[in-house]
Amino acid sequence: MGTHPAGQSVVVLEANRVAAGVTGHTTGKLTALHTAVYDPLRTKHGDDAAGRYAASQSTALRHVIEVADTLGIDCELERRPAVTYSERPEAVEALRAEAEAARSAGLSASFVTETGLPFPVAGAVRVEDQAQFHPLKYLRGLVEDIAARGGRAFRIRGSGVQSPAPTPTLTSRTASRAAPTRHRAIATVHAPADHIRARTVAWPPASS
């Protein structure tokens, strides 16, 4: 997303307003470090699965950076290390295991006790060369680029898809059956947030 494939018509399906799912308190982090996922992945599915997950997340991070650069989106993007930390001493061993698993998966990860955060932590996983940005500014740049290239956005309502007049209403059923093969639809899903007791942030924060 960010540039149209040549000769194709692009439609964005949005469940709400564009960027409505972004919290007002977002840290704006772009990172392959997502709380504690690498040790559980390695334990349940093996080193290869953890490595492929790390590679896919790192590729996604690079893609966002490349799109912002290509489209000239001023979204306050800055390179930052990411840390997943806990203030609970009983979480230290799990964080050590996560750091080792993330490093084994190909990330520049280490276990640390000093993070530079303005409060003490029991331990943290630190991954170098991650990033943070302003997600609303980034998404605004994507929307402007899509519109400039002739793309359209539709807002989903219940089982169907609606758009502002005079564009005809499009249902998911007719879209899948009747859309020519040169057309492409992009849909996103917001997964429910997990309530976790370890947090991941990009640190230090972007300079003001």
PDB file of C-alpha atoms in Angstrom:
ATOM      1  CA  MET A   1       0.000   0.000   0.000  1.00  0.00           C
ATOM      2  CA  GLY A   2       1.379   3.383  -0.894  1.00  0.00           C
ATOM      3  CA  THR A   3       1.767   3.060  -4.658  1.00  0.00           C
ATOM      4  CA  HIS A   4      -0.707   1.665  -7.172  1.00  0.00           C
ATOM      5  CA  PRO A   5       0.316  -1.333  -9.293  1.00  0.00           C
ATOM      6  CA  ALA A   6       0.435  -0.240 -12.918  1.00  0.00           C
ATOM      7  CA  GLY A   7      -2.866  -0.681 -14.758  1.00  0.00           C
ATOM      8  CA  GLN A   8      -4.885  -1.623 -11.687  1.00  0.00           C
ATOM      9  CA  SER A   9      -7.753   0.101  -9.924  1.00  0.00           C
ATOM     10  CA  VAL A  10      -7.362   0.186  -6.141  1.00  0.00           C
ATOM     11  CA  VAL A  11     -10.168   0.268  -3.566  1.00  0.00           C
ATOM     12  CA  VAL A  12      -9.586   0.601   0.179  1.00  0.00           C
ATOM     13  CA  LEU A  13     -12.224  -0.945   2.452  1.00  0.00           C
ATOM     14  CA  GLU A  14     -12.307   0.761   5.848  1.00  0.00           C
ATOM     15  CA  ALA A  15     -14.385  -0.429   8.823  1.00  0.00           C
ATOM     16  CA  ASN A  16     -14.485   3.092  10.246  1.00  0.00           C
ATOM     17  CA  ARG A  17     -12.910   6.424   9.404  1.00  0.00           C
ATOM     18  CA  VAL A  18      -9.322   6.159   8.164  1.00  0.00           C
ATOM     19  CA  ALA A  19      -7.014   5.930  11.185  1.00  0.00           C
ATOM     20  CA  ALA A  20      -9.941   5.683  13.606  1.00  0.00           C
ATOM     21  CA  GLY A  21      -8.242   2.706  15.250  1.00  0.00           C
ATOM     22  CA  VAL A  22      -5.163   4.694  16.263  1.00  0.00           C
ATOM     23  CA  THR A  23      -5.170   5.571  19.948  1.00  0.00           C
ATOM     24  CA  GLY A  24      -4.512   9.137  20.986  1.00  0.00           C
ATOM     25  CA  HIS A  25      -1.788   7.837  23.289  1.00  0.00           C
ATOM     26  CA  THR A  26       0.041   5.734  20.710  1.00  0.00           C
ATOM     27  CA  THR A  27       3.820   5.615  20.998  1.00  0.00           C
ATOM     28  CA  GLY A  28       3.966   5.468  17.201  1.00  0.00           C
ATOM     29  CA  LYS A  29       6.495   2.648  17.337  1.00  0.00           C
ATOM     30  CA  LEU A  30       7.618   0.739  14.243  1.00  0.00           C
ATOM     31  CA  THR A  31       9.341  -2.374  15.459  1.00  0.00           C
ATOM     32  CA  ALA A  32       9.756  -6.105  15.012  1.00  0.00           C
ATOM     33  CA  LEU A  33       9.694  -6.382  18.814  1.00  0.00           C
ATOM     34  CA  HIS A  34       6.128  -7.013  19.994  1.00  0.00           C
ATOM     35  CA  THR A  35       6.031  -7.582  23.743  1.00  0.00           C
ATOM     36  CA  ALA A  36       7.068 -11.234  24.272  1.00  0.00           C
ATOM     37  CA  VAL A  37       6.466 -13.309  21.123  1.00  0.00           C
ATOM     38  CA  TYR A  38       9.775 -14.840  20.061  1.00  0.00           C
ATOM     39  CA  ASP A  39      10.338 -17.235  22.951  1.00  0.00           C
ATOM     40  CA  PRO A  40       6.762 -18.604  22.771  1.00  0.00           C
ATOM     41  CA  LEU A  41       7.061 -18.904  18.979  1.00  0.00           C
ATOM     42  CA  ARG A  42      10.347 -20.756  19.227  1.00  0.00           C
ATOM     43  CA  THR A  43       9.032 -23.010  21.988  1.00  0.00           C
ATOM     44  CA  LYS A  44       5.818 -23.940  20.156  1.00  0.00           C
ATOM     45  CA  HIS A  45       6.898 -23.867  16.515  1.00  0.00           C
ATOM     46  CA  GLY A  46      10.688 -23.930  16.382  1.00  0.00           C
ATOM     47  CA  ASP A  47      13.529 -21.611  15.416  1.00  0.00           C
ATOM     48  CA  ASP A  48      12.493 -21.409  11.762  1.00  0.00           C
ATOM     49  CA  ALA A  49       9.044 -20.033  12.594  1.00  0.00           C
ATOM     50  CA  ALA A  50      10.493 -17.414  14.932  1.00  0.00           C
ATOM     51  CA  GLY A  51      13.048 -16.440  12.295  1.00  0.00           C
ATOM     52  CA  ARG A  52      10.397 -16.071   9.594  1.00  0.00           C
ATOM     53  CA  TYR A  53       8.266 -13.944  11.890  1.00  0.00           C
ATOM     54  CA  ALA A  54      11.206 -11.654  12.648  1.00  0.00           C
ATOM     55  CA  ALA A  55      12.036 -11.384   8.938  1.00  0.00           C
ATOM     56  CA  SER A  56       8.438 -10.511   8.000  1.00  0.00           C
ATOM     57  CA  GLN A  57       8.183  -7.832  10.682  1.00  0.00           C
ATOM     58  CA  SER A  58      11.544  -6.334   9.729  1.00  0.00           C
ATOM     59  CA  THR A  59      10.460  -6.268   6.086  1.00  0.00           C
ATOM     60  CA  ALA A  60       7.245  -4.453   7.052  1.00  0.00           C
ATOM     61  CA  LEU A  61       9.224  -1.869   9.016  1.00  0.00           C
ATOM     62  CA  ARG A  62      11.516  -1.225   6.057  1.00  0.00           C
ATOM     63  CA  HIS A  63       8.498  -0.959   3.761  1.00  0.00           C
ATOM     64  CA  VAL A  64       6.934   1.823   5.828  1.00  0.00           C
ATOM     65  CA  ILE A  65      10.226   3.712   5.825  1.00  0.00           C
ATOM     66  CA  GLU A  66      10.649   3.257   2.062  1.00  0.00           C
ATOM     67  CA  VAL A  67       7.068   4.388   1.324  1.00  0.00           C
ATOM     68  CA  ALA A  68       7.455   7.467   3.486  1.00  0.00           C
ATOM     69  CA  ASP A  69      10.668   8.325   1.671  1.00  0.00           C
ATOM     70  CA  THR A  70       9.291   7.597  -1.811  1.00  0.00           C
ATOM     71  CA  LEU A  71       6.118   9.629  -1.297  1.00  0.00           C
ATOM     72  CA  GLY A  72       7.831  12.373   0.660  1.00  0.00           C
ATOM     73  CA  ILE A  73       5.528  11.935   3.659  1.00  0.00           C
ATOM     74  CA  ASP A  74       6.579  14.135   6.561  1.00  0.00           C
ATOM     75  CA  CYS A  75       5.529  11.834   9.413  1.00  0.00           C
ATOM     76  CA  GLU A  76       8.303  12.631  11.916  1.00  0.00           C
ATOM     77  CA  LEU A  77       9.916   9.265  11.259  1.00  0.00           C
ATOM     78  CA  GLU A  78      13.061   8.652  13.283  1.00  0.00           C
ATOM     79  CA  ARG A  79      15.227   5.615  13.927  1.00  0.00           C
ATOM     80  CA  ARG A  80      15.067   4.491  17.560  1.00  0.00           C
ATOM     81  CA  PRO A  81      15.827   1.357  19.571  1.00  0.00           C
ATOM     82  CA  ALA A  82      12.769  -0.472  20.912  1.00  0.00           C
ATOM     83  CA  VAL A  83      12.471  -1.910  24.404  1.00  0.00           C
ATOM     84  CA  THR A  84      10.015  -4.377  25.884  1.00  0.00           C
ATOM     85  CA  TYR A  85      10.186  -3.894  29.628  1.00  0.00           C
ATOM     86  CA  SER A  86       8.592  -4.974  32.863  1.00  0.00           C
ATOM     87  CA  GLU A  87       8.707  -3.469  36.314  1.00  0.00           C
ATOM     88  CA  ARG A  88       8.083  -6.855  37.932  1.00  0.00           C
ATOM     89  CA  PRO A  89      11.154  -8.815  39.121  1.00  0.00           C
ATOM     90  CA  GLU A  90       9.370 -12.111  38.461  1.00  0.00           C
ATOM     91  CA  ALA A  91       9.285 -11.267  34.722  1.00  0.00           C
ATOM     92  CA  VAL A  92      13.084 -11.016  34.377  1.00  0.00           C
ATOM     93  CA  GLU A  93      13.715 -14.631  33.400  1.00  0.00           C
ATOM     94  CA  ALA A  94      11.026 -14.485  30.734  1.00  0.00           C
ATOM     95  CA  LEU A  95      12.576 -11.283  29.357  1.00  0.00           C
ATOM     96  CA  ARG A  96      16.014 -12.919  29.276  1.00  0.00           C
ATOM     97  CA  ALA A  97      14.538 -15.829  27.331  1.00  0.00           C
ATOM     98  CA  GLU A  98      12.771 -13.427  24.979  1.00  0.00           C
ATOM     99  CA  ALA A  99      15.983 -11.512  24.298  1.00  0.00           C
ATOM    100  CA  GLU A 100      17.855 -14.707  23.498  1.00  0.00           C
ATOM    101  CA  ALA A 101      15.049 -15.974  21.254  1.00  0.00           C
ATOM    102  CA  ALA A 102      14.771 -12.637  19.422  1.00  0.00           C
ATOM    103  CA  ARG A 103      18.533 -12.581  18.872  1.00  0.00           C
ATOM    104  CA  SER A 104      18.415 -16.161  17.590  1.00  0.00           C
ATOM    105  CA  ALA A 105      15.607 -15.108  15.214  1.00  0.00           C
ATOM    106  CA  GLY A 106      17.894 -12.519  13.632  1.00  0.00           C
ATOM    107  CA  LEU A 107      17.163  -9.321  15.526  1.00  0.00           C
ATOM    108  CA  SER A 108      19.821  -7.164  17.173  1.00  0.00           C
ATOM    109  CA  ALA A 109      18.394  -7.969  20.599  1.00  0.00           C
ATOM    110  CA  SER A 110      19.850  -7.899  24.100  1.00  0.00           C
ATOM    111  CA  PHE A 111      18.671  -8.086  27.701  1.00  0.00           C
ATOM    112  CA  VAL A 112      19.244  -4.852  29.639  1.00  0.00           C
ATOM    113  CA  THR A 113      18.380  -3.385  33.013  1.00  0.00           C
ATOM    114  CA  GLU A 114      19.091   0.257  32.095  1.00  0.00           C
ATOM    115  CA  THR A 115      16.767   1.681  29.470  1.00  0.00           C
ATOM    116  CA  GLY A 116      16.895   5.466  29.861  1.00  0.00           C
ATOM    117  CA  LEU A 117      13.189   5.449  30.700  1.00  0.00           C
ATOM    118  CA  PRO A 118      12.185   7.951  33.392  1.00  0.00           C
ATOM    119  CA  PHE A 119      11.457   5.154  35.877  1.00  0.00           C
ATOM    120  CA  PRO A 120      13.240   1.984  36.992  1.00  0.00           C
ATOM    121  CA  VAL A 121      12.524  -1.365  35.365  1.00  0.00           C
ATOM    122  CA  ALA A 122      13.291  -4.887  36.479  1.00  0.00           C
ATOM    123  CA  GLY A 123      14.537  -5.799  33.017  1.00  0.00           C
ATOM    124  CA  ALA A 124      14.007  -5.214  29.324  1.00  0.00           C
ATOM    125  CA  VAL A 125      14.611  -6.578  25.850  1.00  0.00           C
ATOM    126  CA  ARG A 126      16.264  -3.973  23.620  1.00  0.00           C
ATOM    127  CA  VAL A 127      16.326  -4.188  19.832  1.00  0.00           C
ATOM    128  CA  GLU A 128      18.426  -1.728  17.860  1.00  0.00           C
ATOM    129  CA  ASP A 129      17.591   0.209  14.679  1.00  0.00           C
ATOM    130  CA  GLN A 130      13.816   0.243  14.986  1.00  0.00           C
ATOM    131  CA  ALA A 131      11.752   3.393  14.441  1.00  0.00           C
ATOM    132  CA  GLN A 132       8.925   5.636  15.545  1.00  0.00           C
ATOM    133  CA  PHE A 133       6.669   7.945  13.583  1.00  0.00           C
ATOM    134  CA  HIS A 134       3.412   9.921  13.596  1.00  0.00           C
ATOM    135  CA  PRO A 135       0.882   7.340  12.330  1.00  0.00           C
ATOM    136  CA  LEU A 136      -1.851   9.852  11.475  1.00  0.00           C
ATOM    137  CA  LYS A 137       0.487  11.903   9.316  1.00  0.00           C
ATOM    138  CA  TYR A 138       1.718   8.736   7.609  1.00  0.00           C
ATOM    139  CA  LEU A 139      -1.818   7.491   6.894  1.00  0.00           C
ATOM    140  CA  ARG A 140      -2.850  10.925   5.654  1.00  0.00           C
ATOM    141  CA  GLY A 141       0.024  10.775   3.174  1.00  0.00           C
ATOM    142  CA  LEU A 142      -1.101   7.330   1.982  1.00  0.00           C
ATOM    143  CA  VAL A 143      -4.702   8.461   1.531  1.00  0.00           C
ATOM    144  CA  GLU A 144      -3.625  11.524  -0.426  1.00  0.00           C
ATOM    145  CA  ASP A 145      -1.433   9.407  -2.688  1.00  0.00           C
ATOM    146  CA  ILE A 146      -4.181   6.843  -3.298  1.00  0.00           C
ATOM    147  CA  ALA A 147      -6.691   9.568  -4.157  1.00  0.00           C
ATOM    148  CA  ALA A 148      -4.205  11.332  -6.441  1.00  0.00           C
ATOM    149  CA  ARG A 149      -3.762   8.096  -8.391  1.00  0.00           C
ATOM    150  CA  GLY A 150      -7.502   7.537  -8.821  1.00  0.00           C
ATOM    151  CA  GLY A 151      -8.072   5.119  -5.954  1.00  0.00           C
ATOM    152  CA  ARG A 152     -11.242   5.149  -3.851  1.00  0.00           C
ATOM    153  CA  ALA A 153     -12.062   4.358  -0.224  1.00  0.00           C
ATOM    154  CA  PHE A 154     -15.268   2.711   0.989  1.00  0.00           C
ATOM    155  CA  ARG A 155     -16.570   2.573   4.539  1.00  0.00           C
ATOM    156  CA  ILE A 156     -17.933  -0.808   5.653  1.00  0.00           C
ATOM    157  CA  ARG A 157     -21.380  -0.813   7.245  1.00  0.00           C
ATOM    158  CA  GLY A 158     -22.470  -4.146   8.681  1.00  0.00           C
ATOM    159  CA  SER A 159     -22.434  -6.856   5.998  1.00  0.00           C
ATOM    160  CA  GLY A 160     -22.096  -4.431   3.113  1.00  0.00           C
ATOM    161  CA  VAL A 161     -19.820  -1.661   1.942  1.00  0.00           C
ATOM    162  CA  GLN A 162     -21.043   1.896   1.497  1.00  0.00           C
ATOM    163  CA  SER A 163     -19.492   4.994   0.051  1.00  0.00           C
ATOM    164  CA  PRO A 164     -20.467   8.657  -0.210  1.00  0.00           C
ATOM    165  CA  ALA A 165     -22.875   9.547  -3.053  1.00  0.00           C
ATOM    166  CA  PRO A 166     -22.804   9.543  -5.996  1.00  0.00           C
ATOM    167  CA  THR A 167     -20.592   6.439  -5.947  1.00  0.00           C
ATOM    168  CA  PRO A 168     -22.817   3.323  -6.001  1.00  0.00           C
ATOM    169  CA  THR A 169     -23.099   1.141  -2.916  1.00  0.00           C
ATOM    170  CA  LEU A 170     -20.898  -1.935  -3.153  1.00  0.00           C
ATOM    171  CA  THR A 171     -21.640  -5.095  -1.177  1.00  0.00           C
ATOM    172  CA  SER A 172     -18.959  -7.612  -0.273  1.00  0.00           C
ATOM    173  CA  ARG A 173     -20.812 -10.298  -2.245  1.00  0.00           C
ATOM    174  CA  THR A 174     -21.051  -8.319  -5.469  1.00  0.00           C
ATOM    175  CA  ALA A 175     -17.509  -7.087  -5.041  1.00  0.00           C
ATOM    176  CA  SER A 176     -16.110 -10.590  -4.926  1.00  0.00           C
ATOM    177  CA  ARG A 177     -18.204 -11.879  -7.834  1.00  0.00           C
ATOM    178  CA  ALA A 178     -18.383  -8.974 -10.226  1.00  0.00           C
ATOM    179  CA  ALA A 179     -15.151  -7.000  -9.870  1.00  0.00           C
ATOM    180  CA  PRO A 180     -12.907  -7.346 -12.950  1.00  0.00           C
ATOM    181  CA  THR A 181      -9.603  -9.114 -12.311  1.00  0.00           C
ATOM    182  CA  ARG A 182      -7.661  -5.901 -12.882  1.00  0.00           C
ATOM    183  CA  HIS A 183      -9.285  -4.452  -9.745  1.00  0.00           C
ATOM    184  CA  ARG A 184      -7.810  -4.964  -6.316  1.00  0.00           C
ATOM    185  CA  ALA A 185      -9.406  -4.372  -2.927  1.00  0.00           C
ATOM    186  CA  ILE A 186      -7.382  -3.748   0.224  1.00  0.00           C
ATOM    187  CA  ALA A 187      -9.090  -4.477   3.544  1.00  0.00           C
ATOM    188  CA  THR A 188      -7.739  -4.160   7.060  1.00  0.00           C
ATOM    189  CA  VAL A 189      -8.865  -5.699  10.332  1.00  0.00           C
ATOM    190  CA  HIS A 190      -8.256  -4.320  13.815  1.00  0.00           C
ATOM    191  CA  ALA A 191      -7.612  -7.228  16.191  1.00  0.00           C
ATOM    192  CA  PRO A 192      -8.763  -6.833  19.806  1.00  0.00           C
ATOM    193  CA  ALA A 193      -5.990  -5.524  22.033  1.00  0.00           C
ATOM    194  CA  ASP A 194      -4.439  -8.056  24.379  1.00  0.00           C
ATOM    195  CA  HIS A 195      -4.104  -7.016  27.996  1.00  0.00           C
ATOM    196  CA  ILE A 196      -0.440  -7.633  28.707  1.00  0.00           C
ATOM    197  CA  ARG A 197       1.839  -6.767  31.567  1.00  0.00           C
ATOM    198  CA  ALA A 198       4.941  -6.116  29.494  1.00  0.00           C
ATOM    199  CA  ARG A 199       5.123  -3.062  27.253  1.00  0.00           C
ATOM    200  CA  THR A 200       7.085  -2.194  24.120  1.00  0.00           C
ATOM    201  CA  VAL A 201       8.134   1.374  23.342  1.00  0.00           C
ATOM    202  CA  ALA A 202      10.543   3.157  21.051  1.00  0.00           C
ATOM    203  CA  TRP A 203      13.026   5.040  23.200  1.00  0.00           C
ATOM    204  CA  PRO A 204      14.139   7.752  23.561  1.00  0.00           C
ATOM    205  CA  PRO A 205      11.082   9.581  22.227  1.00  0.00           C
ATOM    206  CA  ALA A 206      11.279  11.700  19.108  1.00  0.00           C
ATOM    207  CA  SER A 207      12.759  15.124  19.662  1.00  0.00           C
ATOM    208  CA  SER A 208      10.257  17.983  19.715  1.00  0.00           C
TER     209      SER A 208
END
